[in-house]
Coordinates of C-alpha atoms in Angstrom, one line a residue:
Chain A
M27 CA 0.0 0.0 0.0
T28 CA 1.6 3.3 1.1
V29 CA 5.2 3.8 1.9
L30 CA 5.6 3.2 5.6
P31 CA 7.0 5.9 7.9
Q32 CA 9.9 4.7 9.8
T33 CA 9.4 5.7 13.5
D34 CA 8.2 2.9 15.7
I35 CA 5.5 4.0 18.0
L36 CA 4.8 0.7 19.7
T37 CA 7.4 -2.0 20.3
V38 CA 6.3 -5.3 21.8
N39 CA 9.0 -7.8 23.0
Q40 CA 8.4 -11.3 24.2
L41 CA 4.9 -10.5 25.5
K42 CA 3.3 -13.3 27.4
A43 CA -0.1 -13.0 29.0
G44 CA -2.9 -15.2 30.3
F45 CA -5.4 -15.9 33.0
G46 CA -4.3 -18.0 36.0
K47 CA -2.6 -21.1 34.7
V48 CA -3.6 -20.6 31.1
E49 CA -1.1 -18.9 28.8
V50 CA -3.0 -17.1 26.1
L51 CA -0.1 -15.2 24.5
K52 CA 3.2 -17.2 24.2
G53 CA 5.8 -14.5 23.5
I54 CA 4.8 -12.0 21.0
N55 CA 7.1 -9.6 19.2
L56 CA 5.7 -6.8 17.1
K57 CA 6.6 -3.3 16.0
V58 CA 4.0 -0.8 15.0
R59 CA 5.1 2.3 13.1
E60 CA 3.5 5.7 13.5
H61 CA 0.5 6.5 11.3
E62 CA 0.1 2.9 10.3
V63 CA -2.9 0.7 10.4
V64 CA -2.1 -2.7 11.8
A65 CA -4.6 -5.5 11.4
L66 CA -4.5 -8.5 13.7
I67 CA -6.1 -11.5 12.1
G68 CA -6.4 -15.1 13.2
P69 CA -9.1 -17.6 14.1
S70 CA -11.2 -17.2 17.3
G71 CA -9.4 -17.8 20.5
C72 CA -5.9 -17.2 19.0
G73 CA -5.2 -14.3 21.4
K74 CA -5.5 -11.3 19.2
S75 CA -8.1 -9.6 21.4
T76 CA -6.0 -10.4 24.5
F77 CA -3.0 -8.9 22.8
L78 CA -4.9 -5.8 22.0
R79 CA -6.1 -5.5 25.6
C80 CA -2.6 -5.8 26.8
L81 CA -1.6 -2.7 24.9
N82 CA -3.8 -0.5 27.0
R83 CA -3.5 -2.8 30.0
L84 CA -7.2 -3.5 30.0
H85 CA -6.3 -7.1 30.1
E86 CA -5.3 -6.9 33.7
E87 CA -8.7 -5.6 34.8
T88 CA -10.0 -9.2 34.5
E89 CA -9.6 -11.3 37.6
G90 CA -6.6 -13.6 37.5
A91 CA -5.0 -12.0 34.5
W92 CA -1.2 -11.5 34.2
I93 CA 1.2 -10.0 31.7
E94 CA 5.0 -10.5 31.2
G95 CA 7.4 -9.1 28.8
E96 CA 7.9 -5.6 27.4
I97 CA 5.7 -3.0 25.7
L98 CA 7.2 0.3 24.7
L99 CA 5.3 3.4 23.7
R100 CA 8.0 5.2 21.8
D101 CA 10.7 4.6 24.4
K102 CA 8.6 4.6 27.4
S103 CA 7.8 1.2 29.0
L104 CA 4.2 0.5 29.6
L105 CA 4.5 -2.6 31.8
G106 CA 6.9 -1.3 34.4
R107 CA 5.7 -1.5 37.9
G108 CA 5.5 2.3 38.3
Q109 CA 3.5 2.7 35.1
D110 CA 0.0 3.9 35.8
P111 CA -2.6 2.2 33.5
V112 CA -4.9 5.3 33.8
E113 CA -2.1 7.4 32.3
I114 CA -1.4 4.9 29.6
R115 CA -5.0 4.7 28.6
S116 CA -5.0 8.5 27.9
Q117 CA -2.3 7.8 25.3
I118 CA -4.0 4.7 23.9
G119 CA -7.7 4.9 23.1
M120 CA -10.0 2.0 22.4
V121 CA -13.1 1.2 20.4
F122 CA -15.0 -2.0 21.2
Q123 CA -16.7 -4.7 19.4
K124 CA -20.2 -3.6 20.4
P125 CA -21.0 0.1 20.2
N126 CA -21.1 1.2 23.9
P127 CA -22.1 4.8 24.3
F128 CA -22.4 5.7 28.0
P129 CA -26.1 5.2 29.0
G130 CA -27.9 8.3 30.3
M131 CA -25.6 10.7 28.5
S132 CA -26.3 12.8 25.5
I133 CA -24.1 12.8 22.4
F134 CA -22.2 15.8 23.6
E135 CA -21.7 14.4 27.1
N136 CA -20.5 11.1 25.6
V137 CA -17.8 12.7 23.5
S138 CA -16.8 15.2 26.3
A139 CA -16.8 12.6 29.1
G140 CA -13.1 11.8 28.8
L141 CA -12.2 15.5 29.1
K142 CA -14.8 16.5 31.6
L143 CA -13.9 13.7 34.0
R144 CA -10.3 14.9 33.8
G145 CA -11.5 18.2 35.2
I146 CA -11.8 20.3 32.1
R147 CA -14.8 22.5 32.7
K148 CA -14.5 25.3 30.3
K149 CA -17.4 25.3 27.9
S150 CA -15.7 26.6 24.9
V151 CA -12.8 24.1 25.2
L152 CA -15.3 21.2 25.5
E153 CA -17.4 22.5 22.6
N154 CA -14.4 22.8 20.3
A155 CA -13.1 19.4 21.3
V156 CA -16.5 17.7 20.8
E157 CA -16.9 19.3 17.4
S158 CA -13.5 18.4 16.1
A159 CA -13.8 14.8 17.5
L160 CA -17.2 14.4 15.9
K161 CA -15.8 15.8 12.6
Q162 CA -12.9 13.4 12.8
A163 CA -15.2 10.6 13.3
A164 CA -17.3 11.7 10.3
L165 CA -20.4 12.0 12.5
W166 CA -20.7 15.8 12.9
D167 CA -23.0 16.5 10.0
E168 CA -25.5 13.8 11.2
V169 CA -25.6 14.9 14.8
K170 CA -24.7 18.6 15.0
D171 CA -28.4 19.6 15.4
K172 CA -29.1 17.1 18.1
L173 CA -26.1 17.1 20.4
K174 CA -28.4 16.9 23.4
A175 CA -30.1 13.7 22.2
P176 CA -29.1 10.6 24.1
G177 CA -26.1 8.7 22.6
T178 CA -28.1 5.5 22.7
S179 CA -30.7 7.0 20.4
L180 CA -28.4 6.8 17.4
S181 CA -28.2 3.9 15.0
G182 CA -25.6 1.1 15.5
G183 CA -23.2 2.5 13.0
Q184 CA -23.6 6.0 14.3
Q185 CA -23.1 4.8 17.8
Q186 CA -19.8 3.2 16.8
R187 CA -18.6 6.4 15.2
L188 CA -19.7 8.2 18.4
C189 CA -17.5 5.8 20.4
I190 CA -14.7 6.5 18.0
A191 CA -15.2 10.3 18.5
R192 CA -15.3 9.7 22.3
A193 CA -11.9 7.9 22.1
L194 CA -10.5 10.6 19.8
A195 CA -11.6 13.5 22.0
I196 CA -8.8 13.0 24.5
R197 CA -6.3 13.0 21.5
P198 CA -4.5 9.8 22.0
P199 CA -1.7 9.0 19.5
I200 CA -2.9 5.4 19.2
V201 CA -6.4 3.9 18.9
L202 CA -7.1 0.2 19.4
M203 CA -10.1 -1.3 17.7
D204 CA -11.5 -4.6 18.7
E205 CA -13.6 -5.9 15.8
P206 CA -15.3 -2.5 15.5
T207 CA -17.5 -3.5 12.6
S208 CA -18.5 -7.0 13.5
A209 CA -21.9 -5.8 14.9
L210 CA -22.6 -3.4 12.0
D211 CA -24.3 -3.6 8.6
P212 CA -22.3 -3.4 5.4
I213 CA -22.9 0.3 4.8
S214 CA -21.9 1.3 8.3
T215 CA -18.9 -1.0 8.0
A216 CA -17.8 0.8 4.8
K217 CA -18.2 4.1 6.6
I218 CA -16.0 3.0 9.4
E219 CA -13.4 1.6 7.0
E220 CA -13.3 4.9 5.1
L221 CA -12.9 6.6 8.4
I222 CA -10.0 4.5 9.4
H223 CA -8.3 5.5 6.1
V224 CA -8.7 9.2 7.0
L225 CA -7.8 8.8 10.6
K226 CA -4.4 7.4 9.7
K227 CA -3.2 10.9 9.2
D228 CA -3.7 11.7 12.8
V229 CA -3.4 8.4 14.7
T230 CA -1.9 5.0 14.7
I231 CA -4.5 2.2 14.6
V232 CA -4.3 -1.3 15.8
I233 CA -7.3 -3.2 14.7
V234 CA -8.5 -6.8 15.4
T235 CA -10.7 -8.2 12.6
H236 CA -12.3 -11.4 11.7
N237 CA -12.9 -10.2 8.2
M238 CA -9.8 -10.8 6.0
Q239 CA -11.1 -8.7 3.2
Q240 CA -11.4 -5.9 5.7
A241 CA -7.8 -6.4 6.8
A242 CA -6.7 -6.4 3.2
R243 CA -8.6 -3.2 2.5
I244 CA -7.6 -1.1 5.4
S245 CA -4.3 -2.1 6.8
D246 CA -0.7 -1.4 6.0
Q247 CA 0.7 -4.2 8.2
T248 CA -1.0 -7.5 9.0
A249 CA -0.1 -9.8 11.8
F250 CA -1.4 -13.3 11.8
F251 CA -2.0 -14.9 15.2
L252 CA -2.5 -18.6 15.8
L253 CA -2.8 -20.4 19.2
G254 CA -1.2 -17.6 21.1
E255 CA 1.7 -17.1 18.8
L256 CA 2.4 -14.5 16.2
V257 CA 2.9 -16.7 13.1
E258 CA 3.8 -14.0 10.6
T259 CA 3.7 -10.3 10.2
G260 CA 4.6 -8.0 7.3
L261 CA 3.2 -5.7 4.8
T262 CA -0.5 -6.5 4.2
T263 CA 0.1 -6.9 0.5
Q264 CA 2.8 -9.4 1.2
I265 CA 0.8 -11.4 3.8
F266 CA -2.1 -11.7 1.4
T267 CA -0.1 -12.5 -1.8
T268 CA 3.1 -14.2 -0.8
P269 CA 2.9 -15.4 2.8
K270 CA 6.1 -17.0 4.0
D271 CA 4.5 -19.4 6.4
S272 CA 2.2 -22.2 5.1
R273 CA -0.2 -21.7 8.0
T274 CA -0.6 -18.1 7.1
E275 CA -1.3 -19.1 3.5
A276 CA -3.8 -21.7 4.6
Y277 CA -5.6 -19.1 6.7
V278 CA -5.7 -16.2 4.3
T279 CA -6.8 -18.4 1.4
G280 CA -9.7 -19.6 3.7
R281 CA -8.6 -23.2 4.1
F282 CA -9.2 -23.0 7.9
G283 CA -10.3 -20.6 10.5
Chain B
M152 CA -57.8 -31.5 -1.8
K153 CA -61.4 -31.0 -1.0
S154 CA -61.5 -33.7 1.7
Q155 CA -58.5 -32.2 3.5
T156 CA -59.9 -28.7 4.0
P157 CA -62.5 -29.6 6.7
I158 CA -59.9 -31.3 8.9
F159 CA -57.7 -28.3 8.7
V160 CA -60.6 -26.0 9.6
R161 CA -61.6 -28.3 12.5
V162 CA -58.1 -28.4 14.0
S163 CA -57.8 -24.7 13.6
F164 CA -61.2 -24.1 15.2
R165 CA -60.3 -26.3 18.2
R166 CA -57.1 -24.4 18.5
K167 CA -58.9 -21.1 18.5
V168 CA -61.4 -22.3 21.2
K169 CA -58.5 -23.5 23.4
N170 CA -56.7 -20.3 22.9
F171 CA -59.8 -18.3 23.9
L172 CA -60.4 -20.4 27.0
M173 CA -56.8 -20.0 28.2
L174 CA -56.9 -16.3 27.6
F175 CA -60.2 -16.1 29.5
L176 CA -58.8 -18.1 32.4
I177 CA -55.7 -15.9 32.6
A178 CA -57.6 -12.7 32.4
S179 CA -60.2 -13.7 35.0
L180 CA -57.5 -14.9 37.4
S181 CA -55.6 -11.7 37.2
G182 CA -59.0 -10.0 37.8
V183 CA -59.4 -12.1 41.0
A184 CA -55.9 -11.1 42.1
L185 CA -56.9 -7.5 41.9
V186 CA -60.1 -7.8 43.9
P187 CA -58.6 -7.6 47.4
L188 CA -56.5 -4.6 46.3
F189 CA -59.6 -2.8 45.1
L190 CA -61.6 -3.7 48.2
V191 CA -58.9 -2.2 50.5
F192 CA -58.7 0.8 48.3
Y193 CA -62.4 1.3 48.1
H194 CA -63.0 0.8 51.8
V195 CA -60.2 3.2 52.9
V196 CA -61.3 5.8 50.4
K197 CA -65.0 5.5 51.3
S198 CA -64.4 5.7 55.1
G199 CA -61.4 8.0 55.1
F200 CA -62.3 10.6 52.5
P201 CA -65.3 12.1 54.2
A202 CA -63.3 12.7 57.4
L203 CA -60.6 14.6 55.5
S204 CA -60.6 18.3 55.8
W205 CA -58.1 21.1 55.8
N206 CA -58.1 20.9 59.5
F207 CA -57.1 17.3 59.4
F208 CA -53.8 18.3 57.8
T209 CA -53.0 21.2 60.0
S210 CA -54.3 20.7 63.5
L211 CA -53.4 18.6 66.5
P212 CA -55.6 15.7 67.6
A213 CA -58.6 17.0 69.6
P214 CA -59.2 15.6 73.1
V215 CA -61.8 12.9 73.4
G216 CA -65.4 14.2 73.0
E217 CA -64.4 17.3 71.2
P218 CA -65.2 17.4 67.5
G219 CA -62.6 18.2 64.8
G220 CA -58.9 17.9 65.3
G221 CA -56.5 16.3 62.9
M222 CA -53.2 14.5 62.4
G223 CA -51.1 17.5 61.3
N224 CA -48.5 16.6 63.9
A225 CA -48.4 13.0 62.8
L226 CA -48.1 13.9 59.2
V227 CA -45.1 16.2 59.9
G228 CA -43.6 13.6 62.3
S229 CA -43.9 10.9 59.7
L230 CA -42.3 13.0 57.0
I231 CA -39.4 13.9 59.4
I232 CA -38.8 10.3 60.4
L233 CA -38.9 9.1 56.8
G234 CA -36.6 11.9 55.8
L235 CA -34.0 11.1 58.5
A236 CA -34.3 7.4 57.7
S237 CA -33.7 8.1 54.0
L238 CA -30.7 10.3 54.8
I239 CA -29.1 7.4 56.8
A240 CA -30.1 4.5 54.7
I241 CA -30.0 5.7 51.1
P242 CA -26.3 6.8 50.9
L243 CA -25.2 3.8 52.9
G244 CA -27.3 1.5 50.8
I245 CA -26.1 2.9 47.5
F246 CA -22.5 2.8 48.5
G247 CA -22.9 -0.7 50.0
G248 CA -24.5 -1.8 46.7
I249 CA -21.7 -0.3 44.8
Y250 CA -19.3 -2.3 46.9
L251 CA -21.2 -5.5 46.3
S252 CA -21.6 -5.0 42.6
E253 CA -18.2 -3.5 41.7
Y254 CA -15.7 -4.8 44.2
G255 CA -17.5 -7.6 46.1
K256 CA -15.7 -10.8 45.1
G257 CA -14.1 -12.5 48.0
K258 CA -15.4 -14.2 51.1
F259 CA -16.1 -11.0 52.9
A260 CA -18.4 -9.8 50.1
A261 CA -20.2 -13.2 50.1
S262 CA -20.8 -12.9 53.8
V263 CA -22.0 -9.3 53.5
R264 CA -24.4 -10.5 50.7
F265 CA -25.7 -13.3 53.0
V266 CA -26.2 -10.9 55.9
V267 CA -28.0 -8.4 53.7
D268 CA -30.3 -11.2 52.5
L269 CA -31.0 -12.2 56.1
L270 CA -31.7 -8.6 57.1
T271 CA -34.2 -8.1 54.4
S272 CA -36.3 -10.8 56.0
V273 CA -36.1 -9.7 59.6
P274 CA -39.6 -9.2 60.8
S275 CA -40.3 -5.5 61.4
I276 CA -41.3 -6.0 65.0
V277 CA -37.9 -7.5 65.7
T278 CA -36.3 -4.4 64.1
G279 CA -38.4 -2.3 66.4
L280 CA -37.4 -4.2 69.5
F281 CA -33.7 -4.2 68.5
I282 CA -33.7 -0.4 68.2
Y283 CA -35.6 -0.2 71.5
A284 CA -32.8 -2.2 73.2
M285 CA -30.0 -0.4 71.4
V286 CA -31.2 3.2 71.4
V287 CA -34.4 3.8 73.3
A288 CA -33.4 2.0 76.5
P289 CA -30.0 3.6 76.9
M290 CA -31.4 7.1 76.0
K291 CA -34.3 6.4 78.3
S292 CA -36.7 8.1 75.9
Y293 CA -38.6 7.2 72.7
S294 CA -37.4 9.5 70.0
A295 CA -37.7 10.5 66.3
W296 CA -34.1 9.4 66.0
A297 CA -35.0 5.9 67.2
G298 CA -37.9 5.7 64.8
A299 CA -35.7 6.9 61.9
L300 CA -33.1 4.3 62.8
A301 CA -35.6 1.6 62.8
Y302 CA -36.9 2.6 59.4
A303 CA -33.3 3.0 58.1
F304 CA -32.5 -0.5 59.4
M305 CA -35.3 -1.8 57.2
M306 CA -34.5 0.3 54.2
L307 CA -30.7 -0.4 54.2
P308 CA -30.6 -4.0 53.1
V309 CA -33.3 -3.4 50.5
M310 CA -31.4 -0.4 49.1
M311 CA -28.1 -2.4 49.1
K312 CA -29.6 -5.4 47.4
T313 CA -31.5 -3.4 44.7
T314 CA -28.5 -1.1 44.0
E315 CA -26.3 -4.2 43.5
E316 CA -28.9 -5.8 41.2
I317 CA -29.3 -2.5 39.2
L318 CA -25.5 -1.9 38.8
K319 CA -25.0 -5.5 37.7
L320 CA -27.4 -4.9 34.8
M321 CA -24.8 -2.4 33.4
P322 CA -22.9 -4.4 30.7
D323 CA -19.2 -4.9 31.5
H324 CA -18.1 -3.4 28.2
V325 CA -19.5 0.0 29.3
R326 CA -17.2 -0.2 32.3
E327 CA -14.3 -1.1 30.1
A328 CA -15.1 1.8 27.8
G329 CA -14.8 4.1 30.8
L330 CA -11.5 2.6 31.9
A331 CA -10.2 2.7 28.3
L332 CA -10.8 6.4 28.3
G333 CA -8.2 6.6 31.0
L334 CA -10.6 7.2 33.9
S335 CA -9.7 5.9 37.4
R336 CA -12.0 3.1 38.6
W337 CA -13.9 5.3 41.1
K338 CA -14.6 7.9 38.6
M339 CA -15.8 5.3 36.1
I340 CA -18.1 3.8 38.7
L341 CA -19.6 7.1 40.0
F342 CA -19.8 9.0 36.7
I343 CA -20.5 6.3 34.2
V344 CA -22.0 3.2 35.9
L345 CA -24.0 4.9 38.7
R346 CA -25.0 7.8 36.5
G347 CA -26.1 5.5 33.7
S348 CA -28.3 3.7 36.2
R349 CA -29.7 6.8 37.7
P350 CA -33.4 6.3 36.7
A351 CA -33.4 2.8 38.2
I352 CA -31.7 4.0 41.4
V353 CA -34.1 6.9 41.8
T354 CA -37.0 4.4 41.4
A355 CA -35.4 2.1 43.9
V356 CA -35.1 4.9 46.4
L357 CA -38.7 6.0 46.1
I358 CA -40.0 2.5 46.3
S359 CA -37.9 1.7 49.4
I360 CA -39.4 4.9 51.0
A361 CA -42.9 4.0 50.0
R362 CA -42.3 0.4 51.3
V363 CA -41.4 1.5 54.9
A364 CA -43.7 4.6 55.0
G365 CA -46.6 2.5 56.3
E366 CA -44.7 0.2 58.6
T367 CA -46.1 0.4 62.1
A368 CA -44.3 -2.2 64.1
P369 CA -40.8 -0.6 63.9
L370 CA -42.2 2.7 65.3
L371 CA -44.3 1.2 68.2
F372 CA -41.3 1.0 70.6
T373 CA -39.1 3.6 69.0
A374 CA -40.9 6.8 67.8
F375 CA -43.8 5.8 70.0
G376 CA -46.1 8.6 69.0
N377 CA -47.2 11.8 70.6
R378 CA -50.3 13.9 70.6
F379 CA -48.4 17.2 70.1
W380 CA -46.1 18.8 67.6
L381 CA -42.7 17.2 67.4
D382 CA -40.6 18.9 70.0
G383 CA -37.0 18.0 69.0
L384 CA -35.6 14.8 67.5
S385 CA -34.9 13.2 70.9
E386 CA -38.5 13.4 71.9
P387 CA -41.2 10.8 71.3
A388 CA -42.4 11.6 67.8
P389 CA -45.9 11.7 66.4
N390 CA -46.4 9.7 63.3
L391 CA -49.2 8.4 61.1
P392 CA -48.9 4.6 61.6
T393 CA -49.0 4.6 65.4
Q394 CA -51.6 7.4 65.5
I395 CA -53.8 5.3 63.2
Y396 CA -53.1 2.3 65.4
S397 CA -54.1 3.9 68.6
Y398 CA -57.1 5.6 67.1
A399 CA -58.3 2.4 65.5
I400 CA -58.2 0.4 68.7
S401 CA -59.9 3.2 70.7
P402 CA -63.5 2.9 71.7
F403 CA -64.5 6.2 70.2
E404 CA -66.5 6.5 67.0
Q405 CA -65.0 9.8 66.1
W406 CA -61.4 8.5 66.5
H407 CA -62.3 5.6 64.2
Q408 CA -63.2 8.1 61.5
Q409 CA -60.0 9.9 62.1
A410 CA -58.1 6.6 61.8
W411 CA -59.7 6.0 58.5
A412 CA -58.8 9.4 57.3
G413 CA -55.2 8.8 58.5
A414 CA -55.2 5.5 56.6
F415 CA -56.4 7.3 53.5
L416 CA -53.6 9.8 53.9
L417 CA -51.0 7.2 54.3
L418 CA -52.3 5.4 51.2
L419 CA -52.2 8.7 49.4
M420 CA -48.6 9.3 50.4
V421 CA -47.5 5.9 49.1
F422 CA -49.5 6.4 46.0
V423 CA -47.9 9.8 45.3
V424 CA -44.4 8.5 45.9
N425 CA -45.1 5.6 43.5
L426 CA -46.5 8.1 41.0
F427 CA -43.3 10.1 41.1
A428 CA -41.3 7.0 40.6
R429 CA -43.3 6.1 37.6
A430 CA -43.2 9.6 36.2
Y431 CA -39.4 9.8 36.6
V432 CA -38.9 6.4 34.9
Y433 CA -41.1 7.5 32.1
R434 CA -39.3 10.8 31.6
A435 CA -35.9 9.1 31.9
G436 CA -37.0 6.4 29.6
G437 CA -37.5 9.0 26.9
R438 CA -33.9 10.0 27.3
K439 CA -32.5 6.6 26.9

């Protein structure tokens, strides 16, 4: 696809993670360059969502979860003992599989929640942030006249873009997406995919997807996970046309998974 | 073809008759279930409404033999006792419920949950006696405080339990979305989970108030009752339930009427509170 910029924004070294005695990730190494879209593909249960949730340390919110290894955001370690997950999550936003606007909050309140709960009260600052986040998420034109309407009153696809706007409003350099379109219809999916293309200018995106066409369409780098291991990673075009590993080939050609 | 049609029609007719009979059965049984409710309502309104007057709301009980008089003091006393009880039980109950729902995992939480379940089924007379022993006896006086504590003691486990149940309805991915925004856990719980559950919590609060508002037993040995205006929270406190009780068992016809009017008033209070709960849910439902 495009020529990749060279700076690494995320570096993952020998990442192991799991729950109790179960090891879900068995030593993952991956580099993510700035302004790149990285697609994580692989069959269900291969650990790609767990991997994603390690990056913003949401993984450890589950009882019995553990992480080992190293994750670097630029040159700052994310897993060190002194690292505050709350601080890390302001740098790494996340969009979930199911659209999950905050219940009982208007569209405006949803997008401004991250800023407001950080103590930013000034109305003009919040209004600007909400407007630019909604524009970035390509939702502004549809909701600008009903910012006071409840977030949950929007359609599924709009709700998902609202969640993207909510994540963008605190201006994280990285956004993680965990199968963001799996609950959406084809048209909404296409809108989100377009959006990802545009967002690349501003943020780095790591996206989990079950849909290989989607990975091929939107990503620069593709990483293929299988049974907790990273089998192969490389340029998306290379992974889908000339995979080096026979398991990758079998998966991307649809012979299993 | 022709020979098949009648069979089909017959089966379908039988099905329709059965369907109608079942529907009739269900409808009439729910009608039967409503009968006692309407009887109570009808009786209280019929006997209580005529005795209601402006005086009834504003004045003190009249001495035996004198006409007129009211339950103004009891109404005010009841509201004060309920208010105090709510101030104690609602915050504690909500925070306890938050603990159970958001943090309560280990053995301690399990035992708290068990105790809460037990407390919800403590008979109200036992609650009254308990507060008598713990508060009234050492203070050597019945008091509004004691009555409020007895009510609070009844409201607390209900509030905790319902808050826990309500918060558990919030899907986990909403919590994760809050955490993923870089919010600390307590902010996420207070400003996203609790706030998102506000309509349900408000309803739970109103219903728990309405639930205890008519309880008599916990007040018998705590607030006790009083024929005058409430004179400080450490004094025996007039209140509707005990007033109704003492009037109803009195031998005087006039007091019986007043008891009916009091009962009507109590019913009206519970009704209004429930109405508010409904209206709030309805309004909040539109905002969902």
